[in-house]
Short mmCIF file of C-alpha atoms in Angstrom, two decimals:
data_model
loop_
_atom_site.label_atom_id
_atom_site.label_comp_id
_atom_site.label_asym_id
_atom_site.label_seq_id
_atom_site.Cartn_x
_atom_site.Cartn_y
_atom_site.Cartn_z
CA MET A 1493 4.68 20.93 8.43
CA ARG A 1494 7.28 19.72 5.42
CA TYR A 1495 9.80 18.36 7.83
CA LEU A 1496 6.37 16.51 9.20
CA TYR A 1497 5.87 15.12 5.92
CA LEU A 1498 9.39 14.22 5.76
CA VAL A 1499 9.23 12.53 8.71
CA ALA A 1500 6.18 10.68 8.40
CA GLY A 1501 7.75 9.05 4.40
CA ILE A 1502 10.72 8.30 5.94
CA ILE A 1503 9.28 6.17 8.93
CA GLU A 1504 6.79 5.46 6.35
CA ILE A 1505 8.95 3.40 3.75
CA LEU A 1506 10.85 1.67 6.84
CA CYS A 1507 6.97 -0.19 7.93
CA VAL A 1508 7.35 -1.35 4.11
CA VAL A 1509 10.29 -2.07 3.96
CA SER A 1510 9.78 -4.59 7.24
CA ILE A 1511 6.87 -6.02 5.49
CA ALA A 1512 8.34 -6.61 1.85
CA ASP A 1513 9.91 -10.19 2.89
CA ASP A 1514 7.31 -12.47 1.26
CA SER A 1515 6.06 -13.17 -2.14
CA GLY A 1516 2.97 -13.82 -3.89
CA SER A 1517 2.34 -17.12 -6.61
CA PRO A 1518 -0.83 -15.74 -8.22
CA ASP A 1519 -2.35 -16.99 -12.13
CA THR A 1520 -1.54 -14.91 -14.60
CA ALA A 1521 -1.76 -15.58 -18.52
CA ALA A 1522 1.71 -13.44 -18.86
CA PRO A 1523 4.71 -15.17 -20.23
CA VAL A 1524 5.94 -18.17 -18.48
CA SER A 1525 9.04 -17.23 -18.81
CA CYS A 1526 8.67 -13.51 -16.61
CA ILE A 1527 6.20 -15.67 -14.58
CA SER A 1528 9.11 -17.98 -13.77
CA GLU A 1529 11.65 -15.27 -12.77
CA TYR A 1530 9.50 -13.61 -10.69
CA ARG A 1531 8.62 -17.07 -8.49
CA ASN A 1532 11.96 -17.72 -8.26
CA GLY A 1533 12.50 -14.26 -6.77
CA TYR A 1534 14.38 -12.88 -9.35
CA TYR A 1535 12.32 -9.32 -9.66
CA ALA A 1536 14.47 -7.22 -11.59
CA ARG A 1537 14.47 -10.25 -14.12
CA ALA A 1538 10.77 -10.36 -14.13
CA ILE A 1539 11.08 -6.57 -14.70
CA SER A 1540 13.01 -6.66 -17.54
CA CYS A 1541 11.07 -9.91 -19.16
CA PHE A 1542 7.40 -8.35 -18.78
CA GLU A 1543 8.53 -4.85 -19.84
CA ASN A 1544 10.03 -6.75 -22.79
CA SER A 1545 7.16 -8.62 -23.74
CA LEU A 1546 4.24 -5.95 -23.37
CA SER A 1547 4.20 -4.82 -27.05
CA ASP A 1548 3.60 -8.87 -27.65
CA LEU A 1549 0.91 -8.71 -25.70
CA SER A 1550 -2.30 -8.70 -27.84
CA THR A 1551 -5.72 -9.14 -25.12
CA LEU A 1552 -7.02 -7.33 -22.37
CA LYS A 1553 -6.47 -9.67 -19.92
CA ASP A 1554 -3.01 -10.23 -21.03
CA SER A 1555 -1.99 -6.57 -20.58
CA VAL A 1556 -3.60 -6.70 -17.24
CA ASP A 1557 -1.87 -9.58 -15.79
CA ALA A 1558 1.14 -8.03 -17.13
CA PHE A 1559 1.03 -4.39 -15.48
CA GLY A 1560 -0.20 -5.76 -12.60
CA MET A 1561 2.78 -8.01 -12.22
CA LEU A 1562 5.48 -5.66 -12.73
CA ALA A 1563 3.77 -3.51 -10.38
CA GLN A 1564 4.06 -6.76 -7.72
CA SER A 1565 7.58 -7.11 -9.57
CA TYR A 1566 8.31 -3.20 -8.45
CA GLY A 1567 6.71 -3.80 -4.87
CA MET A 1568 8.79 -6.34 -3.71
CA ILE A 1569 12.25 -4.51 -4.67
CA ASN A 1570 10.35 -1.38 -2.69
CA GLN A 1571 9.84 0.84 -5.89
CA ILE A 1572 6.69 1.94 -4.41
CA GLU A 1573 6.39 4.68 -7.30
CA ASN A 1574 6.86 2.30 -10.00
CA ALA A 1575 4.64 -0.29 -8.43
CA LYS A 1576 1.52 2.12 -8.43
CA ALA A 1577 2.14 3.81 -11.56
CA TYR A 1578 1.63 -0.09 -13.05
CA PHE A 1579 -1.15 -0.76 -10.60
CA GLY A 1580 -2.66 2.53 -11.72
CA LEU A 1581 -2.15 1.72 -15.69
CA MET A 1582 -3.55 -1.90 -14.48
CA LEU A 1583 -7.03 -0.44 -13.41
CA ASP A 1584 -6.91 2.19 -16.36
CA LYS A 1585 -6.90 -1.10 -18.62
CA ASP A 1586 -9.45 -2.55 -16.09
CA PRO A 1587 -11.08 -0.50 -13.36
CA ASP A 1588 -12.68 -3.97 -11.90
CA ALA A 1589 -9.25 -5.59 -11.73
CA GLU A 1590 -8.69 -6.56 -8.28
CA ILE A 1591 -6.37 -8.92 -6.02
CA ASP A 1592 -6.25 -11.54 -3.63
CA THR A 1593 -5.56 -10.17 -1.15
CA LEU A 1594 -4.58 -12.98 0.89
CA ALA A 1595 -1.96 -14.36 -1.54
CA PHE A 1596 0.16 -11.47 -1.71
CA PRO A 1597 2.47 -10.04 0.96
CA PRO A 1598 0.82 -7.12 3.02
CA ASN A 1599 2.82 -4.45 1.36
CA ILE A 1600 1.78 -4.96 -1.94
CA ALA A 1601 -1.97 -5.10 -1.13
CA ILE A 1602 -0.98 -1.86 0.71
CA ILE A 1603 -0.11 -0.77 -2.34
CA PHE A 1604 -2.69 -1.40 -4.86
CA ASN A 1605 -5.32 -0.86 -2.61
CA GLN A 1606 -3.70 2.94 -1.87
CA VAL A 1607 -3.86 3.07 -5.62
CA LYS A 1608 -7.52 2.12 -5.68
CA LEU A 1609 -8.35 4.65 -3.08
CA GLU A 1610 -6.26 7.59 -5.31
CA LYS A 1611 -8.23 6.71 -8.38
CA LYS A 1612 -12.16 6.67 -7.03
CA VAL A 1613 -10.89 9.97 -4.91
CA SER A 1614 -9.65 11.75 -8.38
CA GLN A 1615 -12.52 10.62 -9.77
CA ILE A 1616 -15.22 11.65 -7.47
CA GLU A 1617 -13.13 15.11 -7.59
CA SER A 1618 -13.57 15.17 -11.54
CA SER A 1619 -16.72 14.04 -12.00
CA THR A 1620 -19.63 16.86 -12.65
CA VAL A 1621 -23.28 17.31 -12.95
CA THR A 1622 -22.62 19.61 -15.63
CA LYS A 1623 -20.09 21.69 -17.04
CA SER A 1624 -21.60 24.71 -14.89
CA LEU A 1625 -21.32 22.93 -11.80
CA ARG A 1626 -17.33 21.61 -12.25
CA LEU A 1627 -15.47 21.89 -9.53
CA GLU A 1628 -12.60 24.06 -9.18
CA ARG A 1629 -10.50 23.18 -6.06
CA LYS A 1630 -7.23 24.47 -5.31
CA LYS A 1631 -4.92 21.08 -5.33
CA ASN A 1632 -2.97 20.48 -2.38
CA PRO A 1633 -0.08 18.67 -2.61
CA GLY A 1634 0.32 17.84 1.50
CA ILE A 1635 -3.07 15.41 1.15
CA PRO A 1636 -1.99 12.83 -0.80
CA LEU A 1637 1.16 11.73 1.40
CA LEU A 1638 -0.65 12.25 4.14
CA LEU A 1639 -3.18 9.72 2.73
CA SER A 1640 -0.67 7.70 1.90
CA SER A 1641 0.99 7.33 4.93
CA VAL A 1642 -2.03 6.90 6.73
CA VAL A 1643 -2.75 3.73 4.42
CA LEU A 1644 0.98 2.80 4.47
CA SER A 1645 1.26 3.24 8.11
CA THR A 1646 -1.70 1.80 9.58
CA GLY A 1647 -1.28 -1.24 7.57
CA GLY A 1648 2.34 -1.67 8.08
CA ALA A 1649 0.72 -1.38 11.76
CA ALA A 1650 -1.02 -4.47 11.85
CA PHE A 1651 0.93 -6.87 10.00
CA LEU A 1652 3.94 -5.63 12.69
CA PHE A 1653 1.63 -6.65 15.50
CA THR A 1654 0.60 -9.58 14.36
CA LYS A 1655 4.06 -10.50 13.45
CA GLY A 1656 4.72 -9.79 17.36
CA ILE A 1657 1.97 -12.35 18.56
CA ILE A 1658 3.42 -15.19 16.48
CA ALA A 1659 6.58 -14.54 17.66
CA TYR A 1660 5.33 -14.35 21.26
CA ASN A 1661 2.87 -17.61 20.54
CA ASP A 1662 6.25 -19.51 18.99
CA TYR A 1663 8.54 -18.48 22.07
CA SER A 1664 6.00 -19.78 24.57
CA LYS A 1665 5.86 -22.69 22.91
CA ILE A 1666 9.80 -23.42 22.99
CA ARG A 1667 11.31 -25.54 25.22
CA ASN A 1668 15.38 -26.24 25.91
CA ASP A 1669 16.44 -24.61 22.62
CA GLN A 1670 17.83 -21.09 24.44
CA ASP A 1671 19.20 -19.71 21.06
CA LEU A 1672 15.94 -20.42 19.22
CA MET A 1673 13.87 -18.44 22.40
CA ASP A 1674 16.06 -15.33 21.85
CA THR A 1675 15.61 -15.37 18.31
CA LYS A 1676 11.52 -15.71 18.35
CA TRP A 1677 11.70 -12.80 21.42
CA ARG A 1678 14.27 -10.71 19.57
CA GLU A 1679 11.77 -11.37 16.43
CA TYR A 1680 8.95 -10.21 19.03
CA THR A 1681 10.12 -7.24 20.66
CA LEU A 1682 11.51 -5.90 16.64
CA SER A 1683 7.55 -5.89 15.64
CA ILE A 1684 6.17 -4.69 18.66
CA ALA A 1685 8.84 -2.16 18.37
CA GLY A 1686 7.81 -1.13 14.88
CA GLY A 1687 3.82 -2.04 14.98
CA THR A 1688 4.22 0.83 17.47
CA VAL A 1689 6.11 3.57 15.78
CA CYS A 1690 3.66 2.70 12.80
CA THR A 1691 0.80 3.19 14.58
CA VAL A 1692 2.01 6.56 15.74
CA VAL A 1693 3.11 7.39 12.45
CA SER A 1694 -0.89 6.58 11.57
CA GLY A 1695 -2.55 8.62 14.01
CA ILE A 1696 -0.34 11.51 13.86
CA THR A 1697 -0.61 11.95 9.98
CA THR A 1698 -4.54 10.76 10.11
CA ILE A 1699 -5.23 14.31 12.70
CA PHE A 1700 -3.00 15.97 10.09
CA PHE A 1701 -5.20 14.34 7.02
CA ILE A 1702 -8.44 15.61 8.63
CA ARG A 1703 -7.03 18.98 9.31
CA GLU A 1704 -6.48 19.62 5.66
CA VAL A 1705 -9.09 17.83 4.04
CA ASN A 1706 -11.84 20.19 6.51
CA LYS A 1707 -10.01 23.40 5.01
CA ASP A 1708 -12.44 23.31 2.47
CA ASN A 1709 -15.62 23.57 3.80
CA ARG A 1710 -17.18 21.00 1.33
CA VAL A 1711 -16.28 17.96 2.69
CA SER A 1712 -17.10 17.16 6.30
CA PHE A 1713 -16.57 14.50 9.11
CA SER A 1714 -19.27 13.17 11.62
CA GLY A 1715 -19.46 10.11 13.72
CA MET A 1716 -21.72 7.15 13.33
CA GLY A 1717 -22.24 4.50 14.88
CA LYS A 1718 -18.42 3.10 15.68
CA GLY A 1719 -17.30 4.62 13.00
CA PHE A 1720 -17.07 8.22 10.78
CA LEU A 1721 -19.26 9.58 8.22
CA ILE A 1722 -17.35 11.59 5.30
CA SER A 1723 -19.20 14.34 3.43
CA TYR A 1724 -18.91 15.81 0.05
CA LYS A 1725 -20.69 18.78 -1.29
CA PHE A 1726 -21.06 19.04 -4.76
#
C-alpha cells in the first residue's frame, strides 16, 4: 500500500507540473509592488515581498488577499505544501473566501478546492452534539494522501484532455506548415497520454480511498441517480 501511495504521489506531481504554465491576475488590496512581481512572473520575488509585508497589513481584507497571493505564488513554482498552508491561513481568516477559478490556472484552483474540502472534512470530524458524544476516531494517514491524489489527478486529467482536444482542432486547421502541424500533433499526443495517466491514477486512488474510508462503518456510500451519496453516522 505504501508503494501505491508513493507512485500515486509522484504521478500526481507530474500532472500538476504539466498544467502549471499559466498565471492569473486577480485584483487584491495587497501591496502594489508585490502584485507587480507576481504578474511579471517573478514568483520568488513576489513571495519575499508579500511575506515581508504581512506585519504591516492592518485589515482583514488585506491579510486575506496577501495570504491568497502567497498561496498562488507558491503554487506557480509547484511548492504545493506551502501553497496549501497559505490557502489554509486565508480560509482561517475568512472561511467564506473564494477565488475565481476561471481567472487562475487549473492547478491553483485545484489546490484551493482541495484545501477547502479538507477543512470541511476536518470540521465534520471535529464537530460534536455534546461532549459525551464526541467522536473518537483513529486517524488514518493514508486517507488525506488518497484524497489529494483523487482531486489533483482528476483535475489534471480534465485539463490535459481539454488541452489535447484544442491542439487537435488547431492541427486539423493548419495547411502548408509542416513544422507547426508536427508541433500541434506532438502537443495533442502528449496531452492525451498525460490525461490518460491521470485518469488511471484517479480511478485507482478513488477505489482505494473508498476502501479506506469504508473501514469505518460510520461512513457508507450508496448510489443516487447518476451520482453517489456519502453518509456519515454520528
